[in-house]
Short mmCIF file of C-alpha atoms in Angstrom, two decimals:
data_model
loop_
_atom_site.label_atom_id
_atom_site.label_comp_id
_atom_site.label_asym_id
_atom_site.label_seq_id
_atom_site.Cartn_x
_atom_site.Cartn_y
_atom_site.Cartn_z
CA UNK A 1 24.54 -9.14 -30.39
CA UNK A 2 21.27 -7.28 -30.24
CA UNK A 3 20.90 -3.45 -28.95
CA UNK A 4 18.53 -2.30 -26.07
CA UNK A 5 17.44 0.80 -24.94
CA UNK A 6 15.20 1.03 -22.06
CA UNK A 7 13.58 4.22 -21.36
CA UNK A 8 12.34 5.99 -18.36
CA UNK A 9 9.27 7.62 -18.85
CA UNK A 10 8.90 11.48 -16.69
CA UNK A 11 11.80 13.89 -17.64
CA UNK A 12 13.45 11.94 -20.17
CA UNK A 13 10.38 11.18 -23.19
CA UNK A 14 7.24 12.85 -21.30
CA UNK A 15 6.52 16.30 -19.41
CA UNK A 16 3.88 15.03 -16.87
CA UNK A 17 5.18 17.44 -14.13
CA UNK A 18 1.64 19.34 -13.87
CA UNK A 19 -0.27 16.95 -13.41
CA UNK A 20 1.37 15.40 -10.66
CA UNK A 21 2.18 18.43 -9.08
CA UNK A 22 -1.59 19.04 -8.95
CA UNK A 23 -2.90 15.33 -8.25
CA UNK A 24 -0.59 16.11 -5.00
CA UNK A 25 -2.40 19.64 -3.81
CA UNK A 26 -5.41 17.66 -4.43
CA UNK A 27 -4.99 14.91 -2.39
CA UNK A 28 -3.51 17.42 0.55
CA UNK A 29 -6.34 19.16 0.00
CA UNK A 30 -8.62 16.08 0.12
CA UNK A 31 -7.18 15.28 2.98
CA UNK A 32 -6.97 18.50 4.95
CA UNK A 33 -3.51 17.98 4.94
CA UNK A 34 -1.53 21.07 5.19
CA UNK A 35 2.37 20.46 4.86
CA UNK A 36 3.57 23.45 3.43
CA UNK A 37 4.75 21.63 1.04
CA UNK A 38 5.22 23.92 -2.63
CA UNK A 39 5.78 23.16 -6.11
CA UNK A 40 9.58 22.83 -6.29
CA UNK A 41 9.34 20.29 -3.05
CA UNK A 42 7.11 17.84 -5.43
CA UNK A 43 9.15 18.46 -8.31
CA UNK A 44 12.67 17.29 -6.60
CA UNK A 45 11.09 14.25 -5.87
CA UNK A 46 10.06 13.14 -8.85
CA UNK A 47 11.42 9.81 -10.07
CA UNK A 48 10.70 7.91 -6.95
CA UNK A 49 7.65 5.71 -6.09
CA UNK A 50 4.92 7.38 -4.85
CA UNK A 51 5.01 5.94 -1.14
CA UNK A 52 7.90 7.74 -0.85
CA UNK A 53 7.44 10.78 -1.79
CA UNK A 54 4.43 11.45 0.00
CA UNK A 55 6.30 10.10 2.87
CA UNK A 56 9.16 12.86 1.89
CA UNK A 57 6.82 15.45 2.23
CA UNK A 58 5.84 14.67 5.43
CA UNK A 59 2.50 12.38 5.60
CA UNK A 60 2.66 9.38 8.26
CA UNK A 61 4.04 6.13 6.97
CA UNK A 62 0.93 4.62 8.94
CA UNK A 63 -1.47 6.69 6.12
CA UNK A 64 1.01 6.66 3.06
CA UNK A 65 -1.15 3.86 1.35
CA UNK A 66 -4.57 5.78 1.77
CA UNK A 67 -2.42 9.11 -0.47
CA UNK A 68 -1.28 6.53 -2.98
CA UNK A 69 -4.45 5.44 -3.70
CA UNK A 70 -6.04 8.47 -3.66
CA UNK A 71 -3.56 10.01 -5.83
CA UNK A 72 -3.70 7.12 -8.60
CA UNK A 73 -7.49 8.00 -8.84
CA UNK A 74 -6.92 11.66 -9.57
CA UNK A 75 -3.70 11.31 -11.44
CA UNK A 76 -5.67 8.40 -13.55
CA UNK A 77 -8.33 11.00 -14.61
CA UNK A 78 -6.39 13.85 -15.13
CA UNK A 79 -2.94 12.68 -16.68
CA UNK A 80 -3.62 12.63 -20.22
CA UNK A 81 -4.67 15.94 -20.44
CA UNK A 82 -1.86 17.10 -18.48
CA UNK A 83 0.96 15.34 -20.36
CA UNK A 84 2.96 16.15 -22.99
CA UNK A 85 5.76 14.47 -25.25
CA UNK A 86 9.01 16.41 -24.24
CA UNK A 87 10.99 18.38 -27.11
CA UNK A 88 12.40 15.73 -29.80
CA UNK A 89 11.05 12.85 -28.12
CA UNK A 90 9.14 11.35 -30.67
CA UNK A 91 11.93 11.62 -33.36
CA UNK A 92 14.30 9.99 -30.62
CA UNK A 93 12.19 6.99 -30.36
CA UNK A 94 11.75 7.20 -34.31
CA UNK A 95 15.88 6.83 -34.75
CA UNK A 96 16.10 4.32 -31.83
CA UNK A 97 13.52 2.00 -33.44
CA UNK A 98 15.64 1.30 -36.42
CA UNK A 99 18.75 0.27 -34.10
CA UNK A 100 17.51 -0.75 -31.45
CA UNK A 101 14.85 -2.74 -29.34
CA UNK A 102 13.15 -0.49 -27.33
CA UNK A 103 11.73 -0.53 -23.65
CA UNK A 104 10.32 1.30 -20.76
CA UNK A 105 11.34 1.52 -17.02
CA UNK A 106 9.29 3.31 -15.12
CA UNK A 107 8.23 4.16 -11.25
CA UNK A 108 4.80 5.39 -12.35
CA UNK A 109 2.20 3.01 -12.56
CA UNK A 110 2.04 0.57 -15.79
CA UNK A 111 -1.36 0.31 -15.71
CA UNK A 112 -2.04 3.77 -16.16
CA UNK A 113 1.10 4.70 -18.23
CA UNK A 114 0.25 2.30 -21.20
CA UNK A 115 -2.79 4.11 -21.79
CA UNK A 116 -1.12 7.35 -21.71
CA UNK A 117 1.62 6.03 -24.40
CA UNK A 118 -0.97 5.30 -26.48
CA UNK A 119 -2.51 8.54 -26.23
CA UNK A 120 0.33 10.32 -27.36
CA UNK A 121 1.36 7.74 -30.23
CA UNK A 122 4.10 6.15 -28.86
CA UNK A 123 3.54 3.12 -27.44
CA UNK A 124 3.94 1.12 -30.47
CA UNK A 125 7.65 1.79 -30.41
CA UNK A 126 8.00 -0.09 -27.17
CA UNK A 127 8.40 -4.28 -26.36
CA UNK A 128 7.90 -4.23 -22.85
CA UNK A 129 6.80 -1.39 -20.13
CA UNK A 130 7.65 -2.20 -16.55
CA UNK A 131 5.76 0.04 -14.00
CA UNK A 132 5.76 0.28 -10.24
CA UNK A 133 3.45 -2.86 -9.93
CA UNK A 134 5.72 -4.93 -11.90
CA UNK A 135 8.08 -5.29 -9.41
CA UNK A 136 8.84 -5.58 -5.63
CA UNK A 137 11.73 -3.25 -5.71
CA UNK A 138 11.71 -0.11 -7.76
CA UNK A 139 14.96 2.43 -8.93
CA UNK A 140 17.89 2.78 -8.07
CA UNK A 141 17.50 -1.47 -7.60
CA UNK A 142 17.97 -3.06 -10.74
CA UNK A 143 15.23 -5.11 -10.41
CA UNK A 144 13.02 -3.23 -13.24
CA UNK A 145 15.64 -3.44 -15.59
CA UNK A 146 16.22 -7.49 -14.52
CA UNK A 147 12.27 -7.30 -15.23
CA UNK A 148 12.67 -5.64 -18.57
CA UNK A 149 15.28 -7.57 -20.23
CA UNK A 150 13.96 -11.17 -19.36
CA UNK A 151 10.46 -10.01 -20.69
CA UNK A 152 12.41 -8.79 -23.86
CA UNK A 153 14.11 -12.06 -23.82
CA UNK A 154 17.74 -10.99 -23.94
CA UNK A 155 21.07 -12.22 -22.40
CA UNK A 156 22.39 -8.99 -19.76
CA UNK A 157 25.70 -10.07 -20.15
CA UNK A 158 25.47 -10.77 -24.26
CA UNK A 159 23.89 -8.01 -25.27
CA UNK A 160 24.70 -4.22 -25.47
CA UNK A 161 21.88 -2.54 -23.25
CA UNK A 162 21.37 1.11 -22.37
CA UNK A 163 19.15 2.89 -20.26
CA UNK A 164 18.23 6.86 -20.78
CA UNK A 165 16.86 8.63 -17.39
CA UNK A 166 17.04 12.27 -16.03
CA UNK A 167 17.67 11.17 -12.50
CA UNK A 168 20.42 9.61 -10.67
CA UNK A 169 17.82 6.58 -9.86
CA UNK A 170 17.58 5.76 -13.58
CA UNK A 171 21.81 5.50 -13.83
CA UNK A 172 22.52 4.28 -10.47
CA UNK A 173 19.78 1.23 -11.28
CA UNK A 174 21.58 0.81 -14.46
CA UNK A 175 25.11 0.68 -12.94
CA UNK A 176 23.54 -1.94 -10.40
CA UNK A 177 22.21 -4.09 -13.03
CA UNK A 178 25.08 -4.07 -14.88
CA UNK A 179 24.44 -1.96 -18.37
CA UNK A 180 25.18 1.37 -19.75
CA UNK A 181 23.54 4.26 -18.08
CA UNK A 182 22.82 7.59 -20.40
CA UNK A 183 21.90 10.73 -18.39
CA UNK A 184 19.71 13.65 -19.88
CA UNK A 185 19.16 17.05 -18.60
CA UNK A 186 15.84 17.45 -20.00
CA UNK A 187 13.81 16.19 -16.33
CA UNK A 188 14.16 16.70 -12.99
CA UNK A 189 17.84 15.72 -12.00
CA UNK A 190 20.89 18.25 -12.17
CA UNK A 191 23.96 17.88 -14.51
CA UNK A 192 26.11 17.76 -11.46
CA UNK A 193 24.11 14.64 -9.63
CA UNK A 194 24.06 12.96 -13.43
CA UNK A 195 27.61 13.19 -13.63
CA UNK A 196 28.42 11.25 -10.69
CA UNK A 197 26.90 8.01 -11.96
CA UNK A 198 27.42 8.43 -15.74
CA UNK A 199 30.15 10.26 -18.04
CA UNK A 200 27.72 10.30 -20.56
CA UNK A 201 25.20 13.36 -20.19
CA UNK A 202 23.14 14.92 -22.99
CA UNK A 203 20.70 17.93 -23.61
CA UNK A 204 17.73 15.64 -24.18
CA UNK A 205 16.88 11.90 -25.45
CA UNK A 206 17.60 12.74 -29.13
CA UNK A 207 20.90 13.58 -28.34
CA UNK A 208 21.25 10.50 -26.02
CA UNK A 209 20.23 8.49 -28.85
CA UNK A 210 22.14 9.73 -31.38
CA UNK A 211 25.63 9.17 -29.33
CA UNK A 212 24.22 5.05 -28.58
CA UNK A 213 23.67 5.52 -32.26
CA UNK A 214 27.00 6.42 -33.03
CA UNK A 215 28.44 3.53 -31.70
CA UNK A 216 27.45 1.30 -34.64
CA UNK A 217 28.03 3.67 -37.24
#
């Protein structure tokens, strides 16, 4: 029986919150857009795609696209600057690697999130990274994770597989798809929303590691 552990990406092993709290002032700006949208309205909706988001904060479905695109430009020229690993992250991959087989599942875009795992020296630890573009339906559908596990070429229903996110998309998509979700209160979602799709709720991704760790000890 082989171990997985997918990760999600913003909250739980990264801090990109600045940059894509500015990316979204600049495309409202860009776009003479004025919303009154603030910092903590972009921040609670972090996790989901993009579409929606922008749609959350109040831009017309019929011109979503056109802020997507505009924001992948921006975000794709400012994000590595603006991103940091989060506290214990990199030791938390370091332990998981000698377990486990390790993955990411992400909402932000792949194309642009590979390059930003290899900036920051992680992205050897990882098999497969699924991004936005990867599939059709993002979190809380299981469909990443589906996407994840037949790229990593794994049996769901032979193998123990966990997934670590700081939002309730990240658990609720694993509880859909049928593995163990692992909630951490190092992101963007609060211990009382993590609680209701998970018993199992840790400080940060070390910590989540170490109790999937403790399992096979």
């Amino acid at each position: 029986m082989k171990r997985i552990i997918l990760f999600d990406l913003d909250g739980t092993v990264i801090d990109s919150t600045d940059a894509i709290v500015e990316t979204f002032f600049y495309v409202f700006e860009k776009k003479q857009l004025d919303l009154g949208v603030n910092d903590e309205n972009i921040k609670k909706l972090i996790g989901y795609p993009l579409d929606i988001m922008f749609e959350d904060l109040g831009v017309d479905k019929r011109f979503v696209n056109e802020f997507v695109d505009e924001y992948k430009l921006r975000y794709r020229d400012i994000s590595k600057a603006q991103t940091t690993l989060l506290k214990n992250a990199k030791e938390s991959l370091e332990v998981a690697s000698k377990f486990a087989r390790l993955g990411v599942v992400t909402t932000k875009t792949g194309m642009y999130s590979k390059p930003l795992l290899e900036h920051l020296g992680i992205d050897f630890y990882f098999e497969c990274l699924i991004g936005r573009e990867h599939v059709q339906n993002p979190k809380p559908h299981p469909e990443p994770i589906y996407k994840a596990i037949e790229q990593m070429n794994v049996n769901i229903k032979e193998n123990d597989i966990y997934m670590i996110g700081d939002t309730k998309l990240d658990l609720i998509a694993s509880k859909n798809a049928g593995i163990n979700g692992v909630g951490v209160l190092s992101g963007y979602g609060t211990k009382e929303e993590l609680q209701e799709h998970s018993e199992w709720i840790y400080n940060d991704v070390l910590d989540a590691v170490r109790f999937i760790q403790s399992k096979y000890i």
